[in-house]
XYZ file of C-alpha atoms in Angstrom:
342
model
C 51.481 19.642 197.295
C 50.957 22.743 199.330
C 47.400 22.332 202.234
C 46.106 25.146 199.797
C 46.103 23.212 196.803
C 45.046 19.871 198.633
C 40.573 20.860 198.797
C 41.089 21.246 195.308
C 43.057 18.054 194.210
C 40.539 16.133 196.726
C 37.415 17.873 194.846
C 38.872 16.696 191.327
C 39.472 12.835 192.513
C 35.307 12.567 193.683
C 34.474 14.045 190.403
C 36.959 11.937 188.738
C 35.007 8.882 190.713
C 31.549 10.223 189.675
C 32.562 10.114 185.944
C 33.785 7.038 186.034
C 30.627 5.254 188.291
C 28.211 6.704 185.483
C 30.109 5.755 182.674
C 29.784 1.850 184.390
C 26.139 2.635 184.661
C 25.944 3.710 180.922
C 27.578 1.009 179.507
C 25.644 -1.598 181.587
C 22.358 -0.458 180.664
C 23.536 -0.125 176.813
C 24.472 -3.857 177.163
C 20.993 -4.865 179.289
C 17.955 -6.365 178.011
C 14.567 -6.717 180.045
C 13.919 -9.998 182.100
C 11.838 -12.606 180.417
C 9.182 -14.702 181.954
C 8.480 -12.448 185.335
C 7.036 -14.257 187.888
C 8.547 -17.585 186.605
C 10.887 -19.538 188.710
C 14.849 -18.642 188.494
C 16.184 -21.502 185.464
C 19.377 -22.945 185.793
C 21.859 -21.608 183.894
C 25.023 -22.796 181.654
C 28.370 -20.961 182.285
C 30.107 -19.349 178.482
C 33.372 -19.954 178.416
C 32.983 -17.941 175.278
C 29.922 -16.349 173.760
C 30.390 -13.657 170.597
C 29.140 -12.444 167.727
C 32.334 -12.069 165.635
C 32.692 -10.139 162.236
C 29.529 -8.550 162.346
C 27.528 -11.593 161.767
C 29.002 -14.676 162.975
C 27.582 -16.400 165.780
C 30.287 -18.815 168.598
C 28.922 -20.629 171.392
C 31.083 -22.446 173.796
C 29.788 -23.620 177.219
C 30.532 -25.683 179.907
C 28.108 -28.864 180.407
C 26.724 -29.781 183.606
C 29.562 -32.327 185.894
C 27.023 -34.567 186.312
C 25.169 -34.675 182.849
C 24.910 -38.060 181.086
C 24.551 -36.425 177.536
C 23.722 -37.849 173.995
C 23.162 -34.791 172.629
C 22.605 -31.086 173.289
C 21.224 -28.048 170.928
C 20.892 -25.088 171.219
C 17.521 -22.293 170.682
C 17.299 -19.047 169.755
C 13.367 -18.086 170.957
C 11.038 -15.253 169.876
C 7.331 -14.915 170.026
C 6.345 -17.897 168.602
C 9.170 -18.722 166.299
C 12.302 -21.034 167.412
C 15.317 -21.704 166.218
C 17.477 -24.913 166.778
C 21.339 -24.817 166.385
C 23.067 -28.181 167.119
C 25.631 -28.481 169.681
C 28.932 -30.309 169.553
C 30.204 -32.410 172.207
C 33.808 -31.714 173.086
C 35.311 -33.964 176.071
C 38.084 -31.761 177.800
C 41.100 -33.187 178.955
C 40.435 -31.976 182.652
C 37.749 -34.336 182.118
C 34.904 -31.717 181.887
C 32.561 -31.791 178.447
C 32.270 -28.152 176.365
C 29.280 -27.766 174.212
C 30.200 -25.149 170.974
C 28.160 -24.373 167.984
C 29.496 -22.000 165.161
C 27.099 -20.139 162.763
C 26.036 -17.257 160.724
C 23.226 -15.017 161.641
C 21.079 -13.775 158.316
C 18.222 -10.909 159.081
C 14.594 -11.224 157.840
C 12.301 -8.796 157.574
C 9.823 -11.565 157.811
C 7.768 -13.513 160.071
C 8.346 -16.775 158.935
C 11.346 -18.113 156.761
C 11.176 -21.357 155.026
C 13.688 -23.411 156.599
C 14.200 -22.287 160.132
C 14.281 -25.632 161.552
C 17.963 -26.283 160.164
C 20.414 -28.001 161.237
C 22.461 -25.097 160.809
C 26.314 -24.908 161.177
C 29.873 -24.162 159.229
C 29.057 -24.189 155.597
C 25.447 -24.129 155.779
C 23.076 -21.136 155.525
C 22.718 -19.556 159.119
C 19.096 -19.153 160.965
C 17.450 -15.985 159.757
C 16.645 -13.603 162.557
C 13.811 -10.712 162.716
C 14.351 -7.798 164.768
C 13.864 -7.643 168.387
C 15.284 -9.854 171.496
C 15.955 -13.131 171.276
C 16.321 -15.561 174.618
C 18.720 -18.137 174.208
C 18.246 -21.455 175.807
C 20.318 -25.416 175.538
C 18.602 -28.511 175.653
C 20.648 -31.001 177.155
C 19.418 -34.607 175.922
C 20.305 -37.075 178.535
C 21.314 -40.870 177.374
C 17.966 -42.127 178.952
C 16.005 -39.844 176.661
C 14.931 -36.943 179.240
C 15.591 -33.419 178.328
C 17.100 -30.495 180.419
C 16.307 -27.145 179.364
C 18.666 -24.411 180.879
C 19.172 -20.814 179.850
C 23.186 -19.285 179.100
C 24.354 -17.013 181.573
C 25.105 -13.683 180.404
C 29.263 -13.308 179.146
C 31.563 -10.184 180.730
C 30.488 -6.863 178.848
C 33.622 -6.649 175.664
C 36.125 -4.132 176.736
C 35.840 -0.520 175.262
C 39.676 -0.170 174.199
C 41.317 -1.460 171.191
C 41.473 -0.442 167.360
C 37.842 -2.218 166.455
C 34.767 -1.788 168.355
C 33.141 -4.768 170.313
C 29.923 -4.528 168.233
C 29.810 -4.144 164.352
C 27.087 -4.437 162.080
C 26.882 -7.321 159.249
C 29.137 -6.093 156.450
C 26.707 -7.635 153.765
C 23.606 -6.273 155.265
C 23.907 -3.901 157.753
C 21.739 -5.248 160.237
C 23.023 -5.569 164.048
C 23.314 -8.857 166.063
C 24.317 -7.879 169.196
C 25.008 -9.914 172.543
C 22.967 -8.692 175.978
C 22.717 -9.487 179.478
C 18.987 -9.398 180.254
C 18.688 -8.300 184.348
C 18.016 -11.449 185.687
C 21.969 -12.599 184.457
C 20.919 -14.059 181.297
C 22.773 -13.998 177.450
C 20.263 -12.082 174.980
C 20.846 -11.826 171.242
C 18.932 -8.247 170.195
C 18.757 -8.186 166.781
C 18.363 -4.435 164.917
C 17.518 -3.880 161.496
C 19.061 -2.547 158.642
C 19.866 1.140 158.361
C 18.943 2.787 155.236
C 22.127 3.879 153.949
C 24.807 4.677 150.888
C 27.998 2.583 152.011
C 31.096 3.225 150.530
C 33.056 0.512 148.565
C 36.024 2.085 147.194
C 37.215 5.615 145.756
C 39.946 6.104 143.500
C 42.119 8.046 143.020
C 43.299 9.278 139.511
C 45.203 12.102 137.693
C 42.225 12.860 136.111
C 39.422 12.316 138.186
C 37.974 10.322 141.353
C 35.684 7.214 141.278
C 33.453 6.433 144.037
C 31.784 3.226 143.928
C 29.171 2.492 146.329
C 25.836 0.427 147.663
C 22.757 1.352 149.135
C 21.840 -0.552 152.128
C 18.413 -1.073 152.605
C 17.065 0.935 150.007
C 13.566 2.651 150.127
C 13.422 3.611 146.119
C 14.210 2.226 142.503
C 17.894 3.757 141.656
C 16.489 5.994 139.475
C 14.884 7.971 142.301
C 18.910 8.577 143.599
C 20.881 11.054 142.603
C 24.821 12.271 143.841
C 25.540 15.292 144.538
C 28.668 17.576 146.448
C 27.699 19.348 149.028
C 29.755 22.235 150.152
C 30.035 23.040 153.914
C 28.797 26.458 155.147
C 28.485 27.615 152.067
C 25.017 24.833 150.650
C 26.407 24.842 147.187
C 25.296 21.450 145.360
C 26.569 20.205 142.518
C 25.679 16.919 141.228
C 26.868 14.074 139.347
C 25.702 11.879 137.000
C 25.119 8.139 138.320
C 25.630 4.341 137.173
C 23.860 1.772 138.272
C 24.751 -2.055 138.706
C 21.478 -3.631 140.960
C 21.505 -1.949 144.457
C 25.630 -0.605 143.403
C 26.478 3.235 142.300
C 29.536 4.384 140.625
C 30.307 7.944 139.719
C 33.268 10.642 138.884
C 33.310 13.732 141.468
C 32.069 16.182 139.565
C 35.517 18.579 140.389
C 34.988 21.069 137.702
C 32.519 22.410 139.342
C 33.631 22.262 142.940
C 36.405 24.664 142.301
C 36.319 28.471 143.604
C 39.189 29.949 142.815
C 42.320 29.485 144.976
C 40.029 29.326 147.610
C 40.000 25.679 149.637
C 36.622 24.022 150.219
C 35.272 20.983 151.580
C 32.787 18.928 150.307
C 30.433 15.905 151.750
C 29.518 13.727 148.938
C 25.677 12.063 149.582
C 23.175 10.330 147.808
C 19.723 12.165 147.519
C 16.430 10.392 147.790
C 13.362 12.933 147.844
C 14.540 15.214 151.372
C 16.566 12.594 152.280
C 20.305 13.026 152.217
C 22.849 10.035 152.694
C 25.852 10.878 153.358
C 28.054 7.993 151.796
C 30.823 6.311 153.916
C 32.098 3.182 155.102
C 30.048 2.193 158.295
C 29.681 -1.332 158.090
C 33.383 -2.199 159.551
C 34.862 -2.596 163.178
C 37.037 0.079 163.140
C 36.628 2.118 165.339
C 38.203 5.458 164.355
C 38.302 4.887 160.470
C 39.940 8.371 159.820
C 43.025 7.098 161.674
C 43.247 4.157 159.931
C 42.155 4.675 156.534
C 44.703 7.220 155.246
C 44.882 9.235 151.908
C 47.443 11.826 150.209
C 47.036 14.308 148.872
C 46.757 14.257 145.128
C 46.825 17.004 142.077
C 44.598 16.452 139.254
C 44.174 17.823 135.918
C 40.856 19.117 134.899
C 39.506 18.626 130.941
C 40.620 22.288 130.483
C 44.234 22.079 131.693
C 43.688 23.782 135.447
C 45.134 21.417 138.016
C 43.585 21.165 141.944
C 45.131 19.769 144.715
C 42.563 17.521 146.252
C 42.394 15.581 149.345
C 39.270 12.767 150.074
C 39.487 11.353 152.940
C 36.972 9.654 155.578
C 35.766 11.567 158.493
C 35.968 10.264 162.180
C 31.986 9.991 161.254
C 33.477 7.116 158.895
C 31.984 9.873 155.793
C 33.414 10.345 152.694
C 34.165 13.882 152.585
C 37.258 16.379 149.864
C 38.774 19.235 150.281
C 39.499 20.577 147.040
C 41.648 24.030 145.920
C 42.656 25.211 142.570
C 46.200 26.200 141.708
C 47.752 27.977 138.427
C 44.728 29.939 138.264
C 42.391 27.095 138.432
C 38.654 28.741 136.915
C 35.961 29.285 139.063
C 33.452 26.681 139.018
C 30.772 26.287 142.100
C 29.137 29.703 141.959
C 28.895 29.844 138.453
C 27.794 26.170 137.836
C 25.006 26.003 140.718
């Protein structure tokens, strides 16, 4: 490298540096709670030698016990306000003679104060603890053999890694709500719970000579079905054209209405929604771990034959958005349909 060029490759390497320091900063503030109990003396804490929230929903505890601990028996709560939940704990001697305390369970979201219930026991095959929104501390109580209890809090796990095909944090796949792992500031494990999105998630589509199915769900929904309806919209252009619905509980199915998102020879693409009052949902699949769904669910191209014998090429596919989106072009003199039909 030439002394010219040398400022300038210096220059780039403390930007380079800069980037990367608040990039850190982000992600440790997007994975930071508040500190609870200010003023209140620091608590002992319990090292995780794992602590996730797997598959959206599924809670897995695994700490180390204290060397010195005596134990009968050990639980674990999940506190908020004035509600608290108890998980029990299993007691796992090691063979480097140190004890591990695990619990496994699924997380459920409430929209409620109070569920009937949320004393437990909770565990594998039996209904998980149901959570409300907000932050929950997380806390053991270690039951000695003599009777006398030990409360300590969790310290907080190593922040998941950003790399990889599926995301560190997914919602719940059967309700959309988010259960996600913090560290609060003063080193503590957090569990913030978020609510439901309101939302049209896509099931499936497919993909026929004659037509394409989308089946769907509405997450959360804020309206009887009957206030829904689907509809194409066409990008840049705002030509709608809708589609009659069917209706199974909170599930939709309906055929792209392709006959009349055809323009000639002239490709379009199309977002297909579900429209409640102004609102517009844009259906796709969002409650996954994948991280870039467009790269890895992949769709041909496929022609299709229209009721009046005019064939279009048509290609739906999911956006890096994770939204259901086609492109659609006639062919063989395909009729014009969008402008005529709007």
């Amino acid at each position: 490298m030439s002394d010219a060029l040398l400022p300038y490759a210096v220059g780039a390497a403390k930007r380079a540096r800069r980037v990367a320091v608040r990039m850190r900063r982000r992600v440790e503030r997007l994975h930071t709670a508040p500190a609870f109990g200010g003023g209140i003396p620091p608590r002992p804490a319990l090292r995780p030698l794992h602590l996730s929230v797997l598959g959206g929903r599924t809670l897995n505890v695994a700490v180390l016990a204290p060397p010195s601990a005596d134990l009968a028996s050990a639980r674990l709560e999940l506190t908020r306000g004035g509600r608290t939940l108890r998980l029990p704990l299993e007691l796992e001697p090691q063979g480097d003679g140190t004890l591990l305390l695990t619990a496994t369970t699924a997380l459920r979201f409430t929209d409620t104060p109070e569920q009937p219930g949320d004393t437990g026991p909770y565990g594998p095959g039996r209904p998980g603890p149901a959570l409300s929104a907000g932050l929950w501390r997380i806390t053991t109580v270690l039951t000695r053999t003599d009777g006398q209890e030990l409360r300590t809090g969790v310290a907080a796990a190593a922040l998941p890694a950003a790399d990889g095909p599926v995301a560190p944090v997914s919602p719940d796949p059967a309700c959309g709500a988010h259960f996600r792992l913090m560290r609060s500031v003063d080193g503590f494990a957090v569990l913030k719970v978020r609510a439901p999105a309101h939302q049209a998630e896509l099931n499936t589509f497919a993909l026929r000579w004659d037509r394409i199915t989308v089946r769907g769900r509405i997450v959360a929904p804020q309206a009887p079905p009957a206030a829904y309806t689907a509809q194409a919209v066409r990008r840049g252009g705002g030509a709608v054209v809708q589609a009659p619905l069917e209706w199974d509980g909170d599930s939709f199915a309906f055929d792209l209405p392709l006959a009349g998102m055809v323009s000639g020879r002239r490709a379009h693409r199309w977002d297909i929604q579900l429209q409640q009052g102004r609102t517009g949902l844009k259906i796709g699949r969002r409650l996954t771990d994948l991280r870039r769904r467009d790269q890895v669910i992949r769709t041909s191209f496929r022609i299709i034959a229209l009721e009046d014998g005019s064939l279009l090429r048509v290609h739906a596919y999911i956006t890096s958005a994770g939204a259901l989106a086609v492109s659609c072009v006639g062919i063989e003199g395909a009729p014009d349909g969008a402008e005529g039909r709007v």
